[in-house]
């Protein structure tokens, strides 16, 4: 091999090496830019999430610091958890029942702050109406429909009960509504009700007021006594209602359901039908109504349910 | 090798997270006590019910039957604490800047899919991440939205007259109740995956949710897992 040939081979191989190097470099570059892209294309980067790193520590120091902090946190956390669990368990049942009752009453006050009598429950087409029987409390005793009378207490200018017949109620403006009844168990059903608005009943049979003047449910509802009590003739079932819910336009003293007089299991001859409360408040077969200053007793409230039970 | 302590979870986040755990548990438990009184939901295909919520053995095992009043008492007492805790949590996220660690961005969906493929051992590479990977970001932001949805659907069935516009917006009382129920199921699903992932991620990760810190090697400028060279375990 001549000198010249040797040289050209050397140059050739060097060119080759250079080429290989270039390819390798390009490959590396591509990889790093891939990597950079990958790092840049990162949610933490996009949102500028910061890391919080401490000072440099030796293995031992790091271990010690971690143990110290762990111990502290686990002790505080564990103590809090135990205090919570045992504190709750040790709380007497009576205290808990009081707590729940007060929570219901607190919720009631919050509800009343936001309450507006102008808001109405949606009404449905008449043909959506169905029926479902639930709750026979107060309906089991001997009962003669013909003998039924409604007794009303707490009226203005009279000390004895007012005694009314169904015709007296039917003489009041007739109102019909098709609303969704909600049971506190969770189900709901659309029902069609016909009866007298409770507010019309109040206008006709004036209850006592706080200041002794004639009641004016429209302009001065606060002057009315705050509660209404309703009881079945056998006194087995009883509900308490707040005056704002009583005065709501969708609260009826109903005598018809789905276009027919109430059947016994739906509360004949007269029941409460209201869009403002769960079914537990919509007492069947009302025997007496009282306007009162005191929060009336309530069958289901006595059994741990919300006295207000309002929508 | 030199070490650093990395602060993973601020004190407020840790307390709010752990307070939320019993509160959400109580809301679900009391919700089931209430639901028992009218158990109507199931998974149906072509009218055939594959699974009914819930089977009798489930109620018997947990002692659920005939505790509606208790369920309502618990639900309408603890709802306040669940709500307040949630409001404080979201407020804290906003003002502390912690939202940067849990909010997803549009690109998160793709990266979350890659994380899922990685966790299923289908691909080796794990997309770069900060404290949480993109699947976590979606899950954690999602569960906050679920909390908000639980409050909204709950309000719609709690005050269907005063908030009738809201109930109507959700499709009516029955639908709002259905949504409220399925949100509960979704919470249970989240919980199951969350606990499984925490168990897989290991002690150091779990401990950091209690004491706030994790140890990292100082050489690692970017956590090893985000360089994708190794099959780093995803942190949860």
Short mmCIF file of C-alpha atoms in Angstrom, two decimals:
data_model
loop_
_atom_site.label_atom_id
_atom_site.label_comp_id
_atom_site.label_asym_id
_atom_site.label_seq_id
_atom_site.Cartn_x
_atom_site.Cartn_y
_atom_site.Cartn_z
CA UNK A 1 0.00 0.00 0.00
CA UNK A 2 1.45 3.35 -1.02
CA UNK A 3 1.68 6.34 1.32
CA UNK A 4 -1.09 8.02 -0.61
CA UNK A 5 -3.42 5.08 -0.41
CA UNK A 6 -2.76 4.77 3.33
CA UNK A 7 -3.61 8.43 3.82
CA UNK A 8 -6.84 8.25 1.89
CA UNK A 9 -7.97 5.19 3.87
CA UNK A 10 -7.17 7.04 7.07
CA UNK A 11 -9.21 10.03 5.92
CA UNK A 12 -12.05 7.77 4.89
CA UNK A 13 -12.15 6.01 8.21
CA UNK A 14 -11.97 9.32 10.02
CA UNK A 15 -14.90 10.60 7.99
CA UNK A 16 -16.77 7.47 8.87
CA UNK A 17 -15.99 7.89 12.56
CA UNK A 18 -17.13 11.49 12.36
CA UNK A 19 -20.33 10.39 10.71
CA UNK A 20 -21.00 7.76 13.34
CA UNK A 21 -20.29 10.36 16.02
CA UNK A 22 -22.68 12.79 14.41
CA UNK A 23 -25.39 10.19 14.25
CA UNK A 24 -24.81 9.27 17.88
CA UNK A 25 -24.90 12.91 18.90
CA UNK A 26 -28.05 13.53 16.97
CA UNK A 27 -29.56 10.48 18.62
CA UNK A 28 -28.56 11.72 22.05
CA UNK A 29 -29.86 15.16 21.27
CA UNK A 30 -33.15 13.74 20.16
CA UNK A 31 -33.35 11.69 23.31
CA UNK A 32 -32.60 14.63 25.59
CA UNK A 33 -35.05 16.85 23.80
CA UNK A 34 -37.58 14.04 24.06
CA UNK A 35 -36.85 13.92 27.74
CA UNK A 36 -37.03 17.69 28.04
CA UNK A 37 -40.25 17.73 26.15
CA UNK A 38 -41.55 15.05 28.41
CA UNK A 39 -40.57 17.07 31.46
CA UNK A 40 -41.90 20.30 30.00
CA UNK A 41 -45.10 18.60 28.86
CA UNK A 42 -45.99 18.00 32.46
CA UNK A 43 -49.01 19.19 34.38
CA UNK A 44 -46.91 20.18 37.39
CA UNK A 45 -44.77 22.43 35.15
CA UNK A 46 -47.76 23.93 33.40
CA UNK A 47 -49.41 24.83 36.69
CA UNK A 48 -46.11 25.91 38.23
CA UNK A 49 -46.29 23.47 41.12
CA UNK A 50 -43.41 24.00 43.55
CA UNK A 51 -41.55 21.41 45.59
CA UNK A 52 -40.69 22.09 49.19
CA UNK A 53 -37.31 20.55 49.90
CA UNK A 54 -35.37 20.79 53.14
CA UNK A 55 -31.64 21.16 53.73
CA UNK A 56 -29.13 18.46 52.95
CA UNK A 57 -28.93 15.82 55.66
CA UNK A 58 -26.93 12.68 56.23
CA UNK A 59 -28.77 9.36 56.18
CA UNK A 60 -28.77 9.24 59.97
CA UNK A 61 -29.93 12.80 60.39
CA UNK A 62 -32.72 12.26 57.90
CA UNK A 63 -33.81 9.09 59.67
CA UNK A 64 -33.78 10.80 63.06
CA UNK A 65 -35.71 13.81 61.81
CA UNK A 66 -38.30 11.59 60.15
CA UNK A 67 -38.74 9.46 63.29
CA UNK A 68 -39.11 12.53 65.45
CA UNK A 69 -41.76 14.02 63.18
CA UNK A 70 -43.53 10.67 62.67
CA UNK A 71 -43.73 10.02 66.39
CA UNK A 72 -45.23 13.43 67.01
CA UNK A 73 -47.80 13.18 64.22
CA UNK A 74 -48.85 9.61 64.94
CA UNK A 75 -49.27 10.44 68.63
CA UNK A 76 -51.42 13.51 67.94
CA UNK A 77 -53.38 11.76 65.20
CA UNK A 78 -53.87 8.58 67.21
CA UNK A 79 -54.94 10.49 70.32
CA UNK A 80 -57.44 12.54 68.30
CA UNK A 81 -58.87 9.44 66.64
CA UNK A 82 -59.23 7.62 69.98
CA UNK A 83 -60.74 10.70 71.65
CA UNK A 84 -63.22 10.94 68.78
CA UNK A 85 -64.22 7.29 68.80
CA UNK A 86 -64.40 6.81 72.57
CA UNK A 87 -65.79 10.27 73.22
CA UNK A 88 -68.68 9.45 70.89
CA UNK A 89 -69.16 5.95 72.31
CA UNK A 90 -69.16 7.19 75.90
CA UNK A 91 -71.74 9.87 75.15
CA UNK A 92 -75.03 8.70 76.78
CA UNK A 93 -77.87 7.90 74.39
CA UNK A 94 -79.98 10.61 75.94
CA UNK A 95 -77.31 13.24 75.23
CA UNK A 96 -77.10 12.06 71.64
CA UNK A 97 -80.88 12.18 71.22
CA UNK A 98 -80.84 15.74 72.58
CA UNK A 99 -78.03 16.62 70.21
CA UNK A 100 -79.92 15.25 67.21
CA UNK A 101 -83.12 17.01 68.26
CA UNK A 102 -81.25 20.29 68.60
CA UNK A 103 -79.63 19.70 65.22
CA UNK A 104 -83.11 19.20 63.69
CA UNK A 105 -84.25 22.44 65.38
CA UNK A 106 -81.18 24.26 64.12
CA UNK A 107 -81.90 23.00 60.60
CA UNK A 108 -85.49 24.17 61.06
CA UNK A 109 -84.33 27.71 61.91
CA UNK A 110 -82.02 27.73 58.89
CA UNK A 111 -84.91 26.49 56.70
CA UNK A 112 -87.17 29.23 58.04
CA UNK A 113 -84.60 31.93 57.31
CA UNK A 114 -84.69 30.92 53.67
CA UNK A 115 -88.41 30.11 53.63
CA UNK A 116 -90.63 32.00 51.25
CA UNK A 117 -94.41 31.38 51.06
CA UNK A 118 -94.26 32.54 47.44
CA UNK A 119 -92.29 29.50 46.30
CA UNK A 120 -94.55 26.72 45.09
CA UNK A 121 -94.06 23.02 44.58
CA UNK A 122 -94.36 21.96 40.94
CA UNK A 123 -97.80 20.85 39.85
CA UNK A 124 -98.35 17.89 37.53
CA UNK A 125 -100.97 17.00 34.94
CA UNK A 126 -103.99 15.48 36.60
CA UNK A 127 -103.49 12.11 34.81
CA UNK A 128 -100.08 11.61 36.51
CA UNK A 129 -101.83 11.07 39.81
CA UNK A 130 -101.63 7.72 41.56
CA UNK A 131 -102.21 6.35 45.02
CA UNK A 132 -100.22 4.44 47.60
CA UNK A 133 -101.40 3.50 51.06
CA UNK A 134 -98.96 3.88 53.92
CA UNK A 135 -99.45 4.55 57.62
CA UNK A 136 -102.57 3.39 59.39
CA UNK A 137 -101.87 4.96 62.79
CA UNK A 138 -104.99 6.58 64.19
CA UNK A 139 -107.27 4.75 61.74
CA UNK A 140 -107.71 1.44 63.52
CA UNK A 141 -110.46 2.28 66.05
CA UNK A 142 -114.21 2.07 65.62
CA UNK A 143 -115.30 4.92 63.41
CA UNK A 144 -118.61 6.04 62.05
CA UNK A 145 -118.31 8.48 59.19
CA UNK A 146 -121.78 9.89 59.76
CA UNK A 147 -120.93 10.84 63.35
CA UNK A 148 -117.75 12.59 62.41
CA UNK A 149 -117.37 16.24 63.41
CA UNK A 150 -114.32 18.48 63.30
CA UNK A 151 -113.54 20.16 66.62
CA UNK A 152 -111.54 23.35 66.50
CA UNK A 153 -109.84 24.96 69.49
CA UNK A 154 -107.89 28.16 69.93
CA UNK A 155 -110.30 30.38 68.03
CA UNK A 156 -110.79 34.05 68.77
CA UNK A 157 -113.62 35.13 71.05
CA UNK A 158 -114.64 31.68 72.21
CA UNK A 159 -113.56 29.46 75.03
CA UNK A 160 -115.28 26.22 73.95
CA UNK A 161 -114.52 24.20 70.81
CA UNK A 162 -116.13 25.03 67.52
CA UNK A 163 -117.79 21.98 66.02
CA UNK A 164 -117.91 21.74 62.23
CA UNK A 165 -119.32 19.28 59.70
CA UNK A 166 -117.74 18.28 56.42
CA UNK A 167 -120.23 20.52 54.64
CA UNK A 168 -118.84 23.49 56.57
CA UNK A 169 -115.42 22.71 55.11
CA UNK A 170 -116.85 22.11 51.66
CA UNK A 171 -118.54 25.50 51.87
CA UNK A 172 -115.06 27.11 51.80
CA UNK A 173 -113.48 27.90 48.41
CA UNK A 174 -112.73 24.64 46.65
CA UNK A 175 -109.09 24.21 45.66
CA UNK A 176 -107.49 21.46 43.63
CA UNK A 177 -103.79 20.64 43.28
CA UNK A 178 -101.78 17.81 41.75
CA UNK A 179 -98.50 17.60 43.64
CA UNK A 180 -95.85 15.07 44.47
CA UNK A 181 -96.20 13.55 47.91
CA UNK A 182 -92.85 12.60 49.44
CA UNK A 183 -92.63 9.91 52.04
CA UNK A 184 -89.85 10.24 54.59
CA UNK A 185 -88.93 6.63 53.68
CA UNK A 186 -87.73 7.90 50.31
CA UNK A 187 -90.48 7.20 47.79
CA UNK A 188 -92.74 9.77 46.21
CA UNK A 189 -96.00 9.73 44.32
CA UNK A 190 -98.04 12.31 42.46
CA UNK A 191 -101.51 12.78 43.94
CA UNK A 192 -104.44 14.97 43.09
CA UNK A 193 -106.10 16.64 46.06
CA UNK A 194 -109.26 18.67 46.41
CA UNK A 195 -110.18 20.58 49.52
CA UNK A 196 -110.12 23.92 51.27
CA UNK A 197 -106.92 25.90 51.58
CA UNK A 198 -105.96 26.02 55.22
CA UNK A 199 -105.50 29.77 54.81
CA UNK A 200 -109.14 30.03 53.69
CA UNK A 201 -110.17 28.02 56.74
CA UNK A 202 -108.24 30.50 58.94
CA UNK A 203 -109.88 33.43 57.19
CA UNK A 204 -113.32 31.93 57.82
CA UNK A 205 -112.82 30.68 61.37
CA UNK A 206 -110.58 33.26 62.96
CA UNK A 207 -108.01 31.87 65.37
CA UNK A 208 -106.64 33.70 68.39
CA UNK A 209 -103.89 36.20 67.71
CA UNK A 210 -100.98 37.45 69.77
CA UNK A 211 -102.28 41.00 70.10
CA UNK A 212 -105.96 40.08 70.23
CA UNK A 213 -106.86 41.79 66.96
CA UNK A 214 -108.47 39.98 64.05
CA UNK A 215 -106.04 37.68 62.24
CA UNK A 216 -104.52 38.91 59.00
CA UNK A 217 -102.62 36.02 57.44
CA UNK A 218 -101.67 38.09 54.42
CA UNK A 219 -100.29 41.28 55.94
CA UNK A 220 -99.41 40.21 59.47
CA UNK A 221 -98.86 36.43 59.67
CA UNK A 222 -96.54 36.90 62.69
CA UNK A 223 -99.55 37.94 64.73
CA UNK A 224 -101.06 34.46 64.39
CA UNK A 225 -100.23 31.85 67.00
CA UNK A 226 -97.15 30.01 65.69
CA UNK A 227 -98.46 26.42 65.73
CA UNK A 228 -101.34 24.22 64.70
CA UNK A 229 -102.01 20.85 66.29
CA UNK A 230 -104.04 18.16 64.56
CA UNK A 231 -105.23 14.90 66.12
CA UNK A 232 -107.20 11.87 64.92
CA UNK A 233 -110.57 11.23 66.62
CA UNK A 234 -109.05 8.35 68.65
CA UNK A 235 -106.03 10.58 69.52
CA UNK A 236 -103.67 7.81 68.39
CA UNK A 237 -102.03 9.95 65.72
CA UNK A 238 -101.15 13.60 66.06
CA UNK A 239 -99.04 16.12 64.22
CA UNK A 240 -97.78 19.62 64.83
CA UNK A 241 -97.43 22.17 62.07
CA UNK A 242 -95.73 25.56 61.97
CA UNK A 243 -97.88 28.50 60.90
CA UNK A 244 -95.87 29.45 57.76
CA UNK A 245 -96.39 25.93 56.34
CA UNK A 246 -100.08 26.03 57.32
CA UNK A 247 -100.52 29.32 55.44
CA UNK A 248 -98.77 28.04 52.31
CA UNK A 249 -101.16 28.06 49.32
CA UNK A 250 -100.44 24.33 48.75
CA UNK A 251 -101.65 23.28 52.18
CA UNK A 252 -105.19 21.91 52.02
CA UNK A 253 -107.77 20.41 54.29
CA UNK A 254 -108.53 17.78 51.67
CA UNK A 255 -111.76 15.80 51.30
CA UNK A 256 -111.15 14.36 47.82
CA UNK A 257 -108.27 12.45 46.32
CA UNK A 258 -107.89 11.82 42.59
CA UNK A 259 -111.39 13.11 41.97
CA UNK A 260 -113.25 10.92 44.49
CA UNK A 261 -114.10 11.37 48.16
CA UNK A 262 -111.32 10.13 50.43
CA UNK A 263 -111.45 6.43 51.18
CA UNK A 264 -110.94 5.32 54.80
CA UNK A 265 -107.31 4.25 54.22
CA UNK A 266 -106.51 7.65 52.71
CA UNK A 267 -108.02 9.52 55.64
CA UNK A 268 -111.78 9.92 55.12
CA UNK A 269 -113.47 12.24 55.64
CA UNK A 270 -110.86 14.99 56.04
CA UNK A 271 -107.08 14.96 55.97
CA UNK A 272 -104.18 17.29 55.56
CA UNK A 273 -102.57 17.45 52.11
CA UNK A 274 -99.56 19.69 51.83
CA UNK A 275 -96.61 20.12 49.48
CA UNK A 276 -94.62 21.66 52.34
CA UNK A 277 -94.05 18.50 54.39
CA UNK A 278 -93.31 14.79 54.24
CA UNK A 279 -96.23 12.37 54.34
CA UNK A 280 -95.82 11.84 58.09
CA UNK A 281 -97.27 15.33 58.65
CA UNK A 282 -100.22 14.86 56.31
CA UNK A 283 -102.51 13.50 58.97
CA UNK A 284 -105.50 11.39 57.93
CA UNK A 285 -108.96 11.53 59.49
CA UNK A 286 -108.50 14.79 61.38
CA UNK A 287 -110.60 14.83 64.57
CA UNK A 288 -109.54 18.15 66.01
CA UNK A 289 -107.51 21.19 65.16
CA UNK A 290 -105.99 23.55 67.73
CA UNK A 291 -104.30 26.88 67.22
CA UNK A 292 -101.65 27.16 69.87
CA UNK A 293 -98.66 29.00 71.25
CA UNK A 294 -96.90 25.84 72.30
CA UNK A 295 -95.12 23.49 69.97
CA UNK A 296 -97.65 20.66 69.57
CA UNK A 297 -96.67 17.08 70.24
CA UNK A 298 -96.01 15.06 67.13
CA UNK A 299 -96.27 11.29 66.72
CA UNK A 300 -93.11 10.77 64.66
CA UNK A 301 -91.08 13.52 66.35
CA UNK A 302 -91.60 11.53 69.57
CA UNK A 303 -90.01 8.59 67.75
CA UNK A 304 -86.84 10.43 66.79
CA UNK A 305 -87.93 12.06 63.54
CA UNK A 306 -87.57 15.72 62.62
CA UNK A 307 -90.49 17.73 64.09
CA UNK A 308 -90.30 20.21 61.20
CA UNK A 309 -89.99 17.62 58.39
CA UNK A 310 -90.42 20.44 55.88
CA UNK A 311 -89.59 20.78 52.23
CA UNK B 1 -25.91 9.35 50.20
CA UNK B 2 -27.17 12.74 51.26
CA UNK B 3 -30.88 13.08 51.93
CA UNK B 4 -33.50 15.78 51.99
CA UNK B 5 -36.86 15.93 53.68
CA UNK B 6 -39.54 16.88 51.19
CA UNK B 7 -42.74 18.39 52.50
CA UNK B 8 -45.52 16.53 50.71
CA UNK B 9 -48.72 17.51 52.52
CA UNK B 10 -49.38 20.73 54.47
CA UNK B 11 -50.79 20.36 57.98
CA UNK B 12 -54.20 21.75 56.92
CA UNK B 13 -54.57 19.26 54.07
CA UNK B 14 -53.69 16.35 56.36
CA UNK B 15 -56.22 17.36 59.03
CA UNK B 16 -58.96 18.13 56.51
CA UNK B 17 -58.31 14.83 54.70
CA UNK B 18 -58.46 12.74 57.85
CA UNK B 19 -61.46 14.60 59.28
CA UNK B 20 -63.27 14.02 56.01
CA UNK B 21 -62.75 10.27 56.27
CA UNK B 22 -65.04 9.60 59.28
CA UNK B 23 -67.46 12.31 58.14
CA UNK B 24 -67.94 10.82 54.69
CA UNK B 25 -68.15 7.35 56.24
CA UNK B 26 -70.91 8.55 58.56
CA UNK B 27 -72.76 10.23 55.70
CA UNK B 28 -72.62 7.00 53.68
CA UNK B 29 -73.58 4.85 56.65
CA UNK B 30 -76.52 7.02 57.65
CA UNK B 31 -77.48 7.25 53.98
CA UNK B 32 -77.71 3.46 53.84
CA UNK B 33 -79.82 3.44 57.04
CA UNK B 34 -82.21 5.84 55.25
CA UNK B 35 -82.10 4.02 51.92
CA UNK B 36 -83.10 0.73 53.54
CA UNK B 37 -86.59 2.15 54.15
CA UNK B 38 -87.15 2.35 50.38
CA UNK B 39 -84.59 0.23 48.55
CA UNK B 40 -85.38 0.68 44.90
CA UNK B 41 -82.14 0.82 42.93
CA UNK B 42 -80.33 -1.90 41.07
CA UNK B 43 -78.25 -2.61 38.00
CA UNK B 44 -80.58 -3.70 35.24
CA UNK B 45 -79.83 -4.96 31.76
CA UNK B 46 -82.76 -5.48 29.39
CA UNK B 47 -85.11 -5.42 32.33
CA UNK B 48 -83.21 -8.16 34.13
CA UNK B 49 -81.77 -7.09 37.45
CA UNK B 50 -78.15 -8.20 37.80
CA UNK B 51 -77.63 -6.67 41.20
CA UNK B 52 -79.99 -5.13 43.71
CA UNK B 53 -78.89 -2.42 46.14
CA UNK B 54 -78.66 -4.08 48.52
CA UNK B 55 -79.02 -7.83 49.06
CA UNK B 56 -80.66 -8.95 52.30
CA UNK B 57 -77.43 -10.46 53.64
CA UNK B 58 -75.74 -7.06 53.32
CA UNK B 59 -78.35 -5.37 55.52
CA UNK B 60 -78.36 -8.24 57.99
CA UNK B 61 -74.58 -8.32 58.21
CA UNK B 62 -74.33 -4.60 58.94
CA UNK B 63 -77.43 -4.44 61.14
CA UNK B 64 -79.16 -1.87 58.95
CA UNK B 65 -82.89 -2.75 59.17
CA UNK B 66 -85.37 -0.45 60.98
CA UNK B 67 -82.99 2.39 61.70
CA UNK B 68 -84.49 5.08 59.45
CA UNK B 69 -84.93 7.62 62.27
CA UNK B 70 -81.35 7.13 63.39
CA UNK B 71 -80.15 7.45 59.81
CA UNK B 72 -81.96 10.76 59.39
CA UNK B 73 -80.62 12.01 62.72
CA UNK B 74 -77.03 11.21 61.76
CA UNK B 75 -77.38 12.43 58.18
CA UNK B 76 -78.84 15.84 59.07
CA UNK B 77 -76.38 16.37 61.92
CA UNK B 78 -73.12 15.38 60.27
CA UNK B 79 -74.04 17.00 56.94
CA UNK B 80 -72.98 20.34 58.41
CA UNK B 81 -69.53 19.10 59.36
CA UNK B 82 -69.08 17.38 56.00
CA UNK B 83 -70.09 20.60 54.23
CA UNK B 84 -67.95 22.90 56.41
CA UNK B 85 -64.92 20.63 56.16
CA UNK B 86 -65.32 20.54 52.39
CA UNK B 87 -65.65 24.32 52.13
CA UNK B 88 -62.53 24.86 54.25
CA UNK B 89 -60.65 22.29 52.15
CA UNK B 90 -61.51 23.95 48.84
CA UNK B 91 -60.81 27.42 50.25
CA UNK B 92 -57.44 26.22 51.49
CA UNK B 93 -56.61 24.67 48.11
CA UNK B 94 -57.36 27.97 46.39
CA UNK B 95 -55.48 30.30 48.72
CA UNK B 96 -52.48 28.12 49.53
CA UNK B 97 -51.73 27.34 45.89
CA UNK B 98 -52.12 23.62 46.62
CA UNK B 99 -54.57 23.53 43.72
CA UNK B 100 -51.47 23.46 41.49
CA UNK B 101 -50.79 19.94 42.76
CA UNK B 102 -54.23 18.47 42.15
CA UNK B 103 -55.86 20.28 39.24
CA UNK B 104 -55.70 18.53 35.85
CA UNK B 105 -55.05 20.37 32.57
CA UNK B 106 -56.32 19.40 29.11
CA UNK B 107 -53.20 17.26 28.50
CA UNK B 108 -53.85 15.35 31.71
CA UNK B 109 -56.24 12.93 30.07
CA UNK B 110 -53.55 11.51 27.78
CA UNK B 111 -51.00 11.31 30.58
CA UNK B 112 -53.55 9.78 32.91
CA UNK B 113 -54.18 7.08 30.31
CA UNK B 114 -50.42 6.40 30.20
CA UNK B 115 -50.32 6.22 34.01
CA UNK B 116 -53.15 3.71 33.94
CA UNK B 117 -51.35 1.62 31.29
CA UNK B 118 -48.22 1.79 33.44
CA UNK B 119 -50.07 0.72 36.57
CA UNK B 120 -51.52 -2.21 34.64
CA UNK B 121 -47.93 -3.15 33.64
CA UNK B 122 -48.66 -2.65 29.94
CA UNK B 123 -46.15 0.15 29.38
CA UNK B 124 -42.93 0.77 31.28
CA UNK B 125 -42.67 4.53 30.97
CA UNK B 126 -44.42 6.79 33.41
CA UNK B 127 -45.17 10.37 32.32
CA UNK B 128 -43.44 13.15 34.23
CA UNK B 129 -45.35 14.38 37.23
CA UNK B 130 -45.25 16.60 40.26
CA UNK B 131 -46.56 15.46 43.64
CA UNK B 132 -49.38 13.59 41.94
CA UNK B 133 -49.61 11.97 38.55
CA UNK B 134 -52.31 12.98 36.11
CA UNK B 135 -54.59 10.09 36.96
CA UNK B 136 -54.46 11.24 40.56
CA UNK B 137 -55.10 14.83 39.55
CA UNK B 138 -58.25 13.79 37.70
CA UNK B 139 -59.36 11.54 40.54
CA UNK B 140 -58.76 14.08 43.31
CA UNK B 141 -60.36 16.96 41.46
CA UNK B 142 -63.18 14.61 40.49
CA UNK B 143 -63.85 13.55 44.06
CA UNK B 144 -64.12 17.21 45.13
CA UNK B 145 -66.69 17.75 42.39
CA UNK B 146 -68.47 14.60 43.59
CA UNK B 147 -68.59 16.12 47.07
CA UNK B 148 -70.13 19.29 45.66
CA UNK B 149 -72.59 17.22 43.62
CA UNK B 150 -73.55 15.24 46.73
CA UNK B 151 -74.37 18.53 48.50
CA UNK B 152 -76.33 19.87 45.53
CA UNK B 153 -78.36 16.69 44.90
CA UNK B 154 -78.84 16.33 48.65
CA UNK B 155 -80.24 19.85 48.89
CA UNK B 156 -82.56 19.13 45.96
CA UNK B 157 -84.17 16.21 47.82
CA UNK B 158 -83.96 17.88 51.24
CA UNK B 159 -85.81 21.07 50.20
CA UNK B 160 -87.69 20.13 47.01
CA UNK B 161 -90.23 22.94 47.50
CA UNK B 162 -88.08 25.86 48.57
CA UNK B 163 -85.40 24.80 46.08
CA UNK B 164 -87.82 23.47 43.47
CA UNK B 165 -85.82 25.20 40.70
CA UNK B 166 -82.79 23.13 41.69
CA UNK B 167 -84.80 19.91 41.93
CA UNK B 168 -86.29 20.65 38.49
CA UNK B 169 -82.81 21.36 37.10
CA UNK B 170 -81.71 17.88 38.20
CA UNK B 171 -84.69 16.32 36.48
CA UNK B 172 -87.12 16.24 39.40
CA UNK B 173 -87.24 14.70 42.86
CA UNK B 174 -86.92 11.06 41.80
CA UNK B 175 -83.93 11.74 39.55
CA UNK B 176 -82.19 13.87 42.16
CA UNK B 177 -82.58 11.01 44.62
CA UNK B 178 -81.18 8.58 42.07
CA UNK B 179 -78.17 10.87 41.47
CA UNK B 180 -77.62 11.26 45.21
CA UNK B 181 -77.59 7.46 45.57
CA UNK B 182 -75.15 6.88 42.69
CA UNK B 183 -72.81 9.55 44.01
CA UNK B 184 -72.64 7.49 47.20
CA UNK B 185 -71.75 4.39 45.16
CA UNK B 186 -69.10 6.46 43.33
CA UNK B 187 -67.62 7.56 46.67
CA UNK B 188 -67.39 3.93 47.73
CA UNK B 189 -65.70 3.11 44.41
CA UNK B 190 -63.24 5.97 44.84
CA UNK B 191 -62.51 4.79 48.35
CA UNK B 192 -61.79 1.21 47.22
CA UNK B 193 -59.35 2.30 44.49
CA UNK B 194 -57.76 4.92 46.74
CA UNK B 195 -57.08 2.44 49.54
CA UNK B 196 -55.73 -0.15 47.10
CA UNK B 197 -53.37 2.41 45.53
CA UNK B 198 -52.18 3.60 48.94
CA UNK B 199 -51.47 0.01 49.92
CA UNK B 200 -49.47 -0.50 46.69
CA UNK B 201 -47.58 2.78 47.08
CA UNK B 202 -46.18 1.69 50.40
CA UNK B 203 -45.52 2.89 53.90
CA UNK B 204 -43.48 6.02 53.21
CA UNK B 205 -46.25 7.42 51.02
CA UNK B 206 -48.95 6.58 53.56
CA UNK B 207 -46.90 8.02 56.40
CA UNK B 208 -46.48 11.29 54.52
CA UNK B 209 -50.25 11.83 54.70
CA UNK B 210 -49.95 11.67 58.47
CA UNK B 211 -46.69 13.46 59.21
CA UNK B 212 -46.30 15.49 56.03
CA UNK B 213 -42.82 14.53 54.85
CA UNK B 214 -41.00 12.03 52.71
CA UNK B 215 -37.23 11.49 52.42
CA UNK B 216 -35.67 11.98 48.99
CA UNK B 217 -32.12 11.45 47.75
CA UNK B 218 -30.45 14.80 47.24
CA UNK B 219 -28.95 13.97 43.82
CA UNK B 220 -32.38 13.55 42.38
CA UNK B 221 -33.24 16.96 41.03
CA UNK B 222 -36.30 15.54 39.38
CA UNK B 223 -37.84 12.56 41.12
CA UNK B 224 -36.67 9.30 39.59
CA UNK B 225 -40.20 8.34 38.72
CA UNK B 226 -40.64 11.34 36.47
CA UNK B 227 -37.53 10.49 34.45
CA UNK B 228 -39.29 7.36 33.43
CA UNK B 229 -36.18 5.25 33.26
CA UNK B 230 -37.32 2.91 35.94
CA UNK B 231 -40.63 1.42 36.77
CA UNK B 232 -41.08 3.66 39.74
CA UNK B 233 -44.12 2.96 41.82
CA UNK B 234 -46.76 5.60 41.42
CA UNK B 235 -47.38 7.55 44.52
CA UNK B 236 -50.93 7.95 45.60
#
